[in-house]
Amino acid sequence: MAIQIMALIGTGVMGMGIAQIAAQAGIDVRLFDARADAAEQGLAKLKLTLEKLQAKGKISQQQFTDTLAHLHIVENIEAIAGVDLVVEAIIENLEIKQNLFKQLESIVSDSTILATNTSSLSVTAIASVLEHQGRMAGLHFFNPVPLMKVVEVIAGFATKEDVITELLAFASHIGHCGVRTKDTPGFIVNHAGRAYGTEALKILGEGVTTVSEIDRILREGAGFRMGPLELFDLTGLDVSHPVMESIFNQFYQEDRYRPHPLTRQMLAGKKVGRKVGEGFYKYVDGAKTNEAPRQTVPQVAAYSSVWIKADREQDAVILRQFIQMQGLVCDNAEQPASESLILLATYGEDTTTAALRFGVDATRAVNIDLLTDFDKHRTLMPSIVTQQSYIDQAHAIFARDGHGVSIIAESVGFIAQRVLAMVVNLACDIAQQKIATVTDIDKAVKLGLGYPYGPISWGDVLGSERILLILERMYSNTGDQRYRPSPWLKRRSALNLSLLHSSTI
Ligand SMILES: NC(=O)c1ccc[n+]([C@@H]2O[C@H](COP(=O)([O-])OP(=O)(O)OC[C@H]3O[C@@H](n4cnc5c(N)ncnc54)[C@H](O)[C@@H]3O)[C@@H](O)[C@H]2O)c1
């Protein structure tokens, strides 16, 4: 690794995080900030962090001393001459960043690599003012830097290949996973991350269920670490809403990224999340105070026989076995008997549409989501005319073995189905546009967003044919362009290939 000495410009939250991990890896770091005392304050804070790490036994006394010995404040920006790499982490403003890089070019040698930690500006646009544009790249870390182990290495239009190679080696030297990406809006993580929140907002906006239930289904059923709405509260809508609008507009109003008016309203009403005590939930001392409890399981005196129809035979088998294990009777006739509960398991459609497609009585129909693990959480969707007694029976049956059950209103697909299909589809589109390799997309999203799988691998785990079915039906039932399946997904599903398959061309 050729980088021995680096400069860090802008010693705020991100700058000091980057300085910390570089110094811990033995790189000499020169710190510069335009604001008087900012670097001293940043270094003092970092010293406290390192003291805490030492007290917890995470670093030794020697490592503590060595790390601090690698950090040097410079009062004058000219003093960074001679470094191998400059990382900029100043205010997010194109003109100010361009002016800084022009100045830096007059200070450092021609071989010095220049990198920006911008999260939303174009690296190509920042580099455009330079004489030697090939030496400039993006190096996008995530907050908090020492814990978020991924860094996007962004190639602008002019970035030279050896600069990317050097930065990937630097990333790995400082203990991070470097992922290579093209200079496109949101790069990988902030681009792929659009699916989760926007689809959840759309579901909430359609009145499918409550905030608490959406979060619960996606946490307990689909396996996300946090629900999308509680995540909005944590991040703050003052941060998330502008990012949603910016990515949508940078892609010229592409429907896949369409934000929702609800968050604009909440932002206007200053209900931005946890830090102000109210967002999607209310908070006291950072703790939620109004999360809705689980829906109460009804008491059912007598059960009808259960007639089952599923899109996939293996789903019908799971349901039949479950019903029998509960000591209930399966109605195995071709058509449901007049009193039977009609249990459907379908993908990418509402229950009214499913009942009509199978030619059965919608007033006794309840649909169940079998996309995610049946042994985690169960979501049931009656039709708009399903009788309450049948809803109660289905609820009680699926709660009998202690699992959480959510009853949702009709939706053009179950909540987990809609959100997961959007997550996988968007990642496939990122691969299709060759913004990054499938491996890098998976690594970046897993590390950057904490999903249980990378979004492309997740598609394989769930089965690309099911993801495609959900999207095709949603697209045809709604006419909304946001659901059109990615060609990447369509081709691989048609050929029965892994979504990780990349062509050689
Ligand atoms: N905070 C995040 O979560 C996050 C994540 C990824 C990327 N980023 C990006 O990192 C950059 C820094 O963000 P931050 O959150 O650390 O900001 P910050 O406000 O904590 O720190 C910015 C620092 O830059 C200094 N500064 C401003 N203009 C300067 C100039 N012309 N020359 C030298 N120093 C200057 C400020 O005095 C301040 O100390 C931004 O581009 C931001 O978009 C932030």
Coordinates of C-alpha atoms and ligand atoms in Angstrom, one line a residue:
M1 CA 0.0 0.0 0.0
A2 CA 1.6 3.2 -1.2
I3 CA -0.3 5.5 1.1
Q4 CA 1.8 6.3 4.2
I5 CA 0.9 9.9 4.9
M6 CA -2.5 11.5 4.3
A7 CA -4.3 14.8 5.0
L8 CA -7.8 15.1 6.3
I9 CA -9.6 18.3 5.5
G10 CA -12.6 19.0 7.6
T11 CA -12.3 17.6 11.1
G12 CA -16.1 17.2 11.9
V13 CA -17.9 14.0 12.6
M14 CA -16.9 12.2 9.4
G15 CA -13.4 13.6 9.2
M16 CA -12.4 12.6 12.7
G17 CA -13.9 9.1 12.2
I18 CA -11.8 8.6 9.0
A19 CA -8.7 10.1 10.8
Q20 CA -9.2 7.6 13.7
I21 CA -9.2 4.4 11.6
A22 CA -6.4 5.6 9.4
A23 CA -4.2 6.5 12.4
Q24 CA -5.1 3.2 14.1
A25 CA -3.8 1.5 10.9
G26 CA -0.5 3.3 11.2
I27 CA -1.0 6.0 8.6
D28 CA 0.3 9.5 9.5
V29 CA -2.7 11.9 9.3
R30 CA -2.4 15.7 9.0
L31 CA -5.6 17.4 10.2
F32 CA -6.8 20.7 8.8
D33 CA -10.1 22.6 9.4
A34 CA -11.0 26.1 8.2
R35 CA -12.6 26.9 11.5
A36 CA -10.3 28.0 14.3
D37 CA -10.0 25.4 17.1
A38 CA -12.2 22.8 15.1
A39 CA -9.2 20.4 14.7
E40 CA -8.2 20.8 18.4
Q41 CA -11.8 20.1 19.4
G42 CA -12.0 17.1 17.0
L43 CA -8.8 15.7 18.3
A44 CA -9.8 16.2 22.0
K45 CA -13.0 14.3 21.3
L46 CA -11.2 11.5 19.6
K47 CA -8.8 11.3 22.5
L48 CA -11.8 10.7 24.8
T49 CA -13.1 8.0 22.5
L50 CA -9.8 6.3 22.4
E51 CA -9.6 6.5 26.3
K52 CA -13.0 4.8 26.5
L53 CA -11.8 2.1 24.1
Q54 CA -8.8 1.5 26.2
A55 CA -10.8 1.4 29.4
K56 CA -13.0 -1.3 27.8
G57 CA -9.9 -3.2 26.8
K58 CA -10.7 -2.8 23.1
I59 CA -7.3 -1.2 22.5
S60 CA -4.0 -1.4 24.4
Q61 CA -2.0 1.4 26.0
Q62 CA 0.5 1.1 23.2
Q63 CA -2.2 1.3 20.5
F64 CA -3.7 4.4 22.3
T65 CA -0.3 6.1 22.3
D66 CA 0.6 5.1 18.7
T67 CA -2.8 6.2 17.3
L68 CA -2.4 9.7 18.8
A69 CA 1.2 9.9 17.7
H70 CA -0.1 9.5 14.1
L71 CA -2.4 12.5 14.3
H72 CA -1.0 16.0 13.6
I73 CA -2.9 19.2 13.4
V74 CA -1.7 21.7 10.8
E75 CA -2.6 25.4 11.2
N76 CA -1.9 26.2 7.6
I77 CA -3.3 24.2 4.7
E78 CA 0.1 24.5 2.8
A79 CA 1.6 22.2 5.5
I80 CA -0.1 19.2 3.9
A81 CA 2.3 19.3 0.9
G82 CA 4.0 16.0 0.5
V83 CA 1.1 13.7 1.5
D84 CA 0.1 10.7 -0.6
L85 CA -3.6 11.1 -0.2
V86 CA -6.0 14.0 0.7
V87 CA -9.5 13.1 2.0
E88 CA -11.9 16.0 2.1
A89 CA -14.8 15.9 4.5
I90 CA -16.0 19.5 4.6
I91 CA -19.4 21.0 4.2
E92 CA -21.6 19.4 1.5
N93 CA -21.5 22.3 -1.1
L94 CA -20.3 21.9 -4.7
E95 CA -18.7 25.3 -5.1
I96 CA -16.9 25.3 -1.7
K97 CA -15.6 21.7 -2.4
Q98 CA -14.5 22.7 -5.9
N99 CA -12.6 25.8 -4.6
L100 CA -10.9 23.7 -1.9
F101 CA -9.8 21.1 -4.5
K102 CA -8.4 23.8 -6.8
Q103 CA -6.4 25.1 -3.9
L104 CA -5.3 21.6 -2.9
E105 CA -4.0 21.0 -6.5
S106 CA -1.7 24.0 -6.1
I107 CA -0.3 22.6 -2.9
V108 CA 0.2 18.9 -3.3
S109 CA 2.4 17.0 -5.9
D110 CA 0.9 15.7 -9.2
S111 CA 0.9 12.2 -7.9
T112 CA -1.2 12.9 -4.8
I113 CA -4.6 11.2 -4.8
L114 CA -7.5 13.5 -4.0
A115 CA -10.7 12.1 -2.6
T116 CA -14.0 13.5 -1.5
N117 CA -16.3 12.0 1.1
T118 CA -19.4 13.6 -0.5
S119 CA -22.6 11.6 -0.1
S120 CA -24.8 13.4 -2.6
L121 CA -22.7 15.5 -5.0
S122 CA -21.2 14.3 -8.3
V123 CA -17.6 13.4 -8.0
T124 CA -17.2 14.2 -11.7
A125 CA -18.6 17.7 -11.1
I126 CA -16.2 18.3 -8.1
A127 CA -13.3 17.1 -10.2
S128 CA -14.2 19.1 -13.3
V129 CA -12.3 22.2 -12.0
L130 CA -9.0 20.3 -11.6
E131 CA -6.1 20.3 -14.0
H132 CA -5.4 16.6 -13.3
Q133 CA -8.9 15.2 -13.0
G134 CA -7.7 11.6 -13.3
R135 CA -6.3 11.6 -9.7
M136 CA -9.6 12.5 -8.1
A137 CA -12.2 9.9 -6.8
G138 CA -14.9 9.6 -4.2
L139 CA -14.3 7.9 -0.9
H140 CA -17.7 7.6 0.7
F141 CA -17.6 6.5 4.4
F142 CA -20.7 6.0 6.6
N143 CA -21.4 7.3 10.0
P144 CA -20.1 6.2 12.5
V145 CA -17.0 5.5 10.5
P146 CA -15.2 3.1 12.8
L147 CA -18.3 0.9 13.1
M148 CA -19.6 1.1 9.6
K149 CA -17.1 -1.2 7.8
V150 CA -17.9 -0.2 4.2
V151 CA -16.6 2.5 2.0
E152 CA -17.7 3.3 -1.5
V153 CA -14.8 4.0 -3.9
I154 CA -16.3 6.2 -6.6
A155 CA -15.0 6.5 -10.1
G156 CA -15.8 9.8 -11.7
F157 CA -15.7 10.1 -15.5
A158 CA -12.0 10.9 -15.5
T159 CA -10.7 8.9 -12.6
K160 CA -7.7 6.8 -13.5
E161 CA -7.8 3.0 -12.8
D162 CA -4.7 3.0 -10.7
V163 CA -6.3 5.6 -8.4
I164 CA -9.2 3.3 -7.8
T165 CA -6.9 0.3 -7.2
E166 CA -4.9 2.4 -4.7
L167 CA -8.0 3.5 -2.8
L168 CA -9.4 0.0 -2.6
A169 CA -6.0 -1.1 -1.1
F170 CA -6.2 1.8 1.3
A171 CA -9.7 0.8 2.4
S172 CA -8.7 -2.7 3.1
H173 CA -5.5 -1.5 4.9
I174 CA -7.6 0.6 7.3
G175 CA -9.9 -2.4 8.0
H176 CA -12.8 -1.4 5.8
C177 CA -14.5 -3.2 2.9
G178 CA -14.0 -1.1 -0.2
V179 CA -16.7 -1.4 -2.9
R180 CA -16.3 0.1 -6.3
T181 CA -19.1 2.2 -7.8
K182 CA -19.8 4.5 -10.7
D183 CA -20.5 8.1 -10.1
T184 CA -24.3 8.0 -10.1
P185 CA -26.9 9.5 -7.7
G186 CA -26.7 7.8 -4.3
F187 CA -23.8 5.6 -5.5
I188 CA -24.7 2.1 -4.2
V189 CA -26.0 2.3 -0.7
N190 CA -28.1 5.4 -0.8
H191 CA -29.5 4.3 -4.2
A192 CA -30.3 0.7 -3.2
G193 CA -31.7 2.0 0.1
R194 CA -34.5 3.9 -1.6
A195 CA -36.8 0.9 -2.0
Y196 CA -37.3 0.1 1.7
G197 CA -38.6 3.4 3.0
T198 CA -40.6 4.6 -0.1
E199 CA -42.5 1.3 -0.4
A200 CA -43.3 1.3 3.3
L201 CA -44.6 4.9 3.0
K202 CA -46.7 4.0 0.0
I203 CA -48.2 1.1 2.0
L204 CA -49.0 3.4 4.9
G205 CA -50.4 6.0 2.5
E206 CA -52.8 3.4 1.1
G207 CA -54.1 2.7 4.5
V208 CA -53.1 -1.0 4.5
T209 CA -52.3 -1.0 8.2
T210 CA -50.8 1.0 11.1
V211 CA -47.2 2.3 11.5
S212 CA -46.6 -0.3 14.3
E213 CA -47.9 -3.2 12.2
I214 CA -45.8 -2.3 9.1
D215 CA -42.7 -2.1 11.2
R216 CA -43.5 -5.3 13.0
I217 CA -44.2 -7.3 9.8
L218 CA -40.9 -6.1 8.2
R219 CA -38.9 -6.7 11.4
E220 CA -40.4 -10.0 12.6
G221 CA -41.6 -11.4 9.3
A222 CA -39.1 -10.2 6.7
G223 CA -36.0 -10.1 8.9
F224 CA -35.0 -6.4 8.7
R225 CA -33.2 -5.2 11.8
M226 CA -35.4 -2.1 12.2
G227 CA -38.8 -1.3 10.7
P228 CA -38.7 1.4 8.0
L229 CA -40.8 3.9 9.9
E230 CA -38.9 3.6 13.1
L231 CA -35.8 3.9 11.0
F232 CA -37.1 7.2 9.5
D233 CA -37.7 8.4 13.1
L234 CA -34.1 7.5 14.1
T235 CA -32.5 9.1 11.1
G236 CA -34.8 12.1 11.1
L237 CA -37.0 13.3 8.3
D238 CA -34.9 16.5 8.0
V239 CA -32.2 14.2 6.7
S240 CA -34.2 11.4 4.9
H241 CA -36.9 13.4 3.1
P242 CA -34.4 15.6 1.2
V243 CA -32.4 12.6 0.2
M244 CA -35.5 10.9 -1.1
E245 CA -36.4 14.0 -3.1
S246 CA -32.9 14.5 -4.4
I247 CA -32.4 10.9 -5.7
F248 CA -35.9 11.0 -7.3
N249 CA -35.1 14.3 -9.1
Q250 CA -31.5 13.3 -10.0
F251 CA -33.0 10.3 -11.8
Y252 CA -35.5 12.6 -13.6
Q253 CA -38.6 11.5 -11.6
E254 CA -38.0 7.8 -12.1
D255 CA -41.1 6.2 -10.4
R256 CA -39.0 3.6 -8.6
Y257 CA -37.7 6.4 -6.3
R258 CA -40.9 8.3 -5.9
P259 CA -41.1 9.9 -2.4
H260 CA -44.4 10.2 -0.5
P261 CA -46.2 13.5 0.3
L262 CA -46.6 12.3 3.9
T263 CA -43.0 12.8 4.9
R264 CA -43.0 16.3 3.3
Q265 CA -46.0 17.1 5.4
M266 CA -44.4 15.7 8.6
L267 CA -41.3 17.7 7.8
A268 CA -43.4 20.9 7.4
G269 CA -45.1 20.1 10.7
K270 CA -41.7 19.6 12.4
K271 CA -42.5 16.0 13.3
V272 CA -39.1 14.8 12.1
G273 CA -38.5 11.9 14.5
R274 CA -37.0 10.8 17.7
K275 CA -34.8 13.9 18.3
V276 CA -37.8 16.1 18.5
G277 CA -39.9 13.6 20.5
E278 CA -42.3 12.9 17.6
G279 CA -42.3 11.4 14.1
F280 CA -44.1 8.2 13.1
Y281 CA -44.1 7.4 16.9
K282 CA -44.0 9.6 20.0
Y283 CA -40.9 9.4 22.2
V284 CA -40.0 10.2 25.8
D285 CA -36.3 10.2 26.6
G286 CA -35.7 8.5 23.3
A287 CA -38.1 5.6 24.0
K288 CA -41.3 4.9 22.0
T289 CA -44.4 5.5 24.0
N290 CA -47.2 4.7 21.6
E291 CA -46.2 1.5 19.8
A292 CA -49.5 -0.4 19.2
P293 CA -49.6 -3.8 20.9
R294 CA -50.1 -6.9 18.9
Q295 CA -53.6 -7.4 17.5
T296 CA -55.7 -9.3 20.0
V297 CA -56.4 -12.9 19.1
P298 CA -60.2 -13.5 19.0
Q299 CA -61.9 -16.3 20.9
V300 CA -63.4 -18.7 18.4
A301 CA -66.0 -21.3 19.6
A302 CA -66.2 -23.5 16.5
Y303 CA -64.1 -23.8 13.3
S304 CA -65.3 -24.5 9.8
S305 CA -63.4 -26.8 7.5
V306 CA -60.6 -25.1 5.6
W307 CA -60.3 -25.1 1.8
I308 CA -56.9 -24.2 0.5
K309 CA -55.7 -22.8 -2.8
A310 CA -52.2 -21.5 -3.4
D311 CA -50.2 -20.2 -6.4
R312 CA -47.5 -22.8 -5.6
E313 CA -48.2 -26.4 -4.7
Q314 CA -45.5 -26.4 -2.0
D315 CA -47.3 -23.5 -0.2
A316 CA -50.6 -25.5 -0.3
V317 CA -48.7 -28.5 1.3
I318 CA -47.4 -26.3 4.1
L319 CA -50.9 -25.0 4.9
R320 CA -52.5 -28.3 4.7
Q321 CA -50.0 -29.8 7.1
F322 CA -50.4 -26.9 9.5
I323 CA -54.2 -27.1 9.5
Q324 CA -54.1 -30.8 10.2
M325 CA -51.5 -30.3 13.0
Q326 CA -54.0 -28.0 14.6
G327 CA -56.6 -30.8 14.6
L328 CA -58.8 -29.0 12.1
V329 CA -60.4 -30.4 9.0
C330 CA -59.2 -29.7 5.5
D331 CA -61.8 -29.5 2.8
N332 CA -60.1 -31.3 -0.1
A333 CA -62.9 -31.0 -2.6
E334 CA -62.4 -29.4 -6.0
Q335 CA -64.6 -26.5 -5.0
P336 CA -65.0 -25.2 -1.4
A337 CA -68.0 -26.5 0.6
S338 CA -70.6 -23.8 1.4
E339 CA -69.4 -23.2 5.0
S340 CA -65.6 -23.7 4.5
L341 CA -63.1 -21.0 5.3
I342 CA -61.3 -20.3 2.0
L343 CA -57.6 -20.0 2.6
L344 CA -55.5 -18.6 -0.2
A345 CA -51.7 -18.1 -0.5
T346 CA -51.0 -15.8 -3.4
Y347 CA -48.3 -13.4 -4.6
G348 CA -48.5 -9.8 -5.7
E349 CA -52.3 -9.2 -5.6
D350 CA -55.1 -8.3 -3.2
T351 CA -57.5 -10.9 -1.9
T352 CA -60.5 -9.8 -4.0
T353 CA -58.4 -10.3 -7.2
A354 CA -57.2 -13.6 -5.9
A355 CA -60.7 -14.9 -5.0
L356 CA -62.0 -13.8 -8.4
R357 CA -59.1 -15.4 -10.2
F358 CA -59.8 -18.8 -8.5
G359 CA -63.6 -18.3 -8.9
V360 CA -64.3 -18.6 -5.1
D361 CA -66.5 -16.7 -2.7
A362 CA -64.7 -13.6 -1.6
T363 CA -66.9 -13.3 1.6
R364 CA -65.1 -16.3 3.1
A365 CA -61.7 -15.7 1.7
V366 CA -58.5 -14.9 3.7
N367 CA -55.1 -14.7 2.0
I368 CA -51.8 -15.6 3.8
D369 CA -48.3 -14.4 2.9
L370 CA -45.9 -17.3 2.5
L371 CA -43.0 -15.3 1.0
T372 CA -41.0 -15.0 4.2
D373 CA -40.6 -17.7 6.8
F374 CA -43.9 -19.2 8.0
D375 CA -42.2 -19.8 11.3
K376 CA -41.5 -16.2 12.1
H377 CA -44.6 -14.1 11.7
R378 CA -47.9 -14.5 9.8
T379 CA -49.7 -11.8 7.8
L380 CA -53.3 -12.4 6.8
M381 CA -55.3 -10.3 4.3
P382 CA -59.1 -10.7 4.1
S383 CA -61.0 -9.2 1.1
I384 CA -63.1 -6.1 1.6
V385 CA -66.2 -8.3 1.9
T386 CA -64.8 -11.2 4.1
Q387 CA -67.2 -11.9 7.0
Q388 CA -65.7 -11.2 10.4
S389 CA -66.4 -14.7 11.6
Y390 CA -64.0 -16.1 8.9
I391 CA -61.4 -13.4 9.7
D392 CA -61.5 -14.4 13.4
Q393 CA -61.2 -18.0 12.6
A394 CA -58.1 -17.5 10.4
H395 CA -56.6 -15.2 13.0
A396 CA -57.1 -17.7 15.8
I397 CA -55.9 -20.7 13.7
F398 CA -52.6 -19.0 12.8
A399 CA -52.0 -17.7 16.3
R400 CA -52.6 -21.1 18.0
D401 CA -49.0 -22.0 18.1
G402 CA -47.9 -18.7 19.6
H403 CA -46.8 -16.9 16.5
G404 CA -47.5 -13.2 15.9
V405 CA -50.3 -12.6 13.4
S406 CA -51.1 -9.4 11.6
I407 CA -54.4 -8.8 9.9
I408 CA -54.0 -6.2 7.1
A409 CA -56.5 -4.4 4.8
E410 CA -56.5 -5.3 1.1
S411 CA -53.3 -4.3 -0.6
V412 CA -51.9 -5.1 -4.1
G413 CA -49.6 -7.6 -2.5
F414 CA -48.6 -8.3 1.1
I415 CA -46.4 -5.9 3.0
A416 CA -43.3 -8.1 3.1
Q417 CA -43.9 -9.1 -0.6
R418 CA -44.1 -5.5 -1.8
V419 CA -41.1 -4.3 0.2
L420 CA -38.8 -7.2 -0.5
A421 CA -39.7 -7.3 -4.2
M422 CA -38.8 -3.6 -4.5
V423 CA -35.5 -4.1 -2.6
V424 CA -34.5 -7.0 -4.9
N425 CA -35.7 -5.3 -8.1
L426 CA -33.9 -2.0 -7.4
A427 CA -30.6 -3.9 -6.7
C428 CA -31.1 -5.8 -9.9
D429 CA -31.5 -2.5 -11.8
I430 CA -28.3 -1.2 -10.2
A431 CA -26.5 -4.3 -11.5
Q432 CA -28.2 -3.9 -14.9
Q433 CA -26.8 -0.4 -15.1
K434 CA -23.4 -1.7 -14.2
I435 CA -23.1 0.8 -11.4
A436 CA -21.3 -1.9 -9.4
T437 CA -20.8 -5.6 -9.5
V438 CA -23.4 -7.9 -7.9
T439 CA -20.8 -8.9 -5.2
D440 CA -20.1 -5.2 -4.4
I441 CA -23.8 -4.3 -4.3
D442 CA -24.5 -7.2 -1.9
K443 CA -21.5 -6.3 0.3
A444 CA -22.3 -2.6 0.3
V445 CA -25.9 -2.9 1.2
K446 CA -25.4 -5.6 3.8
L447 CA -22.7 -3.6 5.6
G448 CA -24.2 -0.2 4.9
L449 CA -27.8 -0.9 5.7
G450 CA -27.6 -3.9 7.9
Y451 CA -29.9 -6.1 5.8
P452 CA -29.7 -9.8 6.7
Y453 CA -28.6 -10.6 3.1
G454 CA -27.2 -8.6 0.2
P455 CA -30.3 -7.6 -1.9
I456 CA -29.3 -9.7 -4.9
S457 CA -28.6 -12.8 -2.8
W458 CA -31.8 -12.1 -0.9
G459 CA -33.6 -12.5 -4.3
D460 CA -32.0 -15.9 -4.7
V461 CA -33.0 -16.9 -1.2
L462 CA -36.6 -16.0 -1.8
G463 CA -36.6 -17.3 -5.3
S464 CA -36.4 -15.0 -8.3
E465 CA -39.6 -16.5 -9.9
R466 CA -41.6 -15.4 -6.8
I467 CA -40.1 -11.9 -6.8
L468 CA -40.9 -11.6 -10.5
L469 CA -44.4 -12.9 -10.1
I470 CA -45.1 -10.3 -7.3
L471 CA -43.7 -7.5 -9.5
E472 CA -45.5 -8.6 -12.7
R473 CA -48.8 -8.8 -10.9
M474 CA -48.4 -5.5 -9.1
Y475 CA -47.3 -3.8 -12.2
S476 CA -50.3 -5.2 -14.2
N477 CA -52.8 -4.6 -11.3
T478 CA -51.7 -1.0 -10.6
G479 CA -50.2 0.2 -13.9
D480 CA -47.5 1.9 -11.7
Q481 CA -44.1 2.0 -13.5
R482 CA -42.4 1.7 -10.1
Y483 CA -43.2 -2.0 -10.1
R484 CA -42.0 -2.9 -13.6
P485 CA -39.5 -5.8 -13.3
S486 CA -35.9 -5.2 -14.0
P487 CA -34.6 -6.9 -17.2
W488 CA -31.8 -8.3 -15.0
L489 CA -34.3 -10.1 -12.9
K490 CA -36.5 -11.2 -15.8
R491 CA -33.7 -12.8 -17.8
R492 CA -32.2 -14.7 -14.9
S493 CA -35.5 -15.9 -13.7
A494 CA -36.5 -17.0 -17.2
L495 CA -33.2 -19.0 -17.6
N496 CA -33.4 -20.3 -14.0
L497 CA -30.1 -18.7 -13.2
S498 CA -28.9 -17.2 -9.9
L499 CA -29.4 -13.4 -9.7
L500 CA -25.7 -13.2 -9.0
H501 CA -25.0 -14.5 -12.5
S502 CA -23.1 -11.8 -14.6
S503 CA -22.5 -12.0 -18.3
T504 CA -19.0 -11.7 -19.7
I505 CA -20.0 -8.9 -22.0
Ligands
LIG1 N1 -22.6 12.9 8.7 C1 -22.8 11.9 7.9 O1 -23.6 11.0 8.3 C2 -22.1 11.7 6.6 C3 -22.0 10.5 6.0 C4 -21.3 10.3 4.8 C5 -20.8 11.4 4.2 N2 -20.9 12.7 4.8 C6 -20.3 13.8 4.1 O2 -19.1 14.1 4.8 C7 -18.8 15.5 4.7 C8 -18.7 16.1 6.1 O3 -19.8 15.8 6.8 P1 -19.8 15.9 8.4 O4 -21.1 15.3 8.9 O5 -18.5 15.3 9.0 O6 -19.8 17.5 8.7 P2 -19.4 18.3 9.9 O7 -20.2 19.6 9.9 O8 -19.4 17.5 11.2 O9 -17.9 18.7 9.6 C9 -17.5 19.5 8.6 C10 -16.2 20.2 9.0 O10 -15.6 20.8 7.8 C11 -15.1 22.1 8.2 N3 -15.1 22.9 7.0 C12 -16.2 23.5 6.4 N4 -15.7 24.2 5.3 C13 -14.4 24.0 5.2 C14 -13.4 24.4 4.3 N5 -13.7 25.1 3.2 N6 -12.1 24.0 4.5 C15 -11.8 23.3 5.6 N7 -12.7 22.9 6.5 C16 -14.0 23.2 6.3 C17 -16.1 22.6 9.3 O11 -15.5 23.6 10.1 C18 -16.4 21.3 10.0 O12 -15.5 21.1 11.1 C19 -20.0 16.1 3.9 O13 -19.6 16.2 2.5 C20 -21.1 15.1 4.1 O14 -22.0 15.1 3.0 C21 -21.6 12.8 5.9

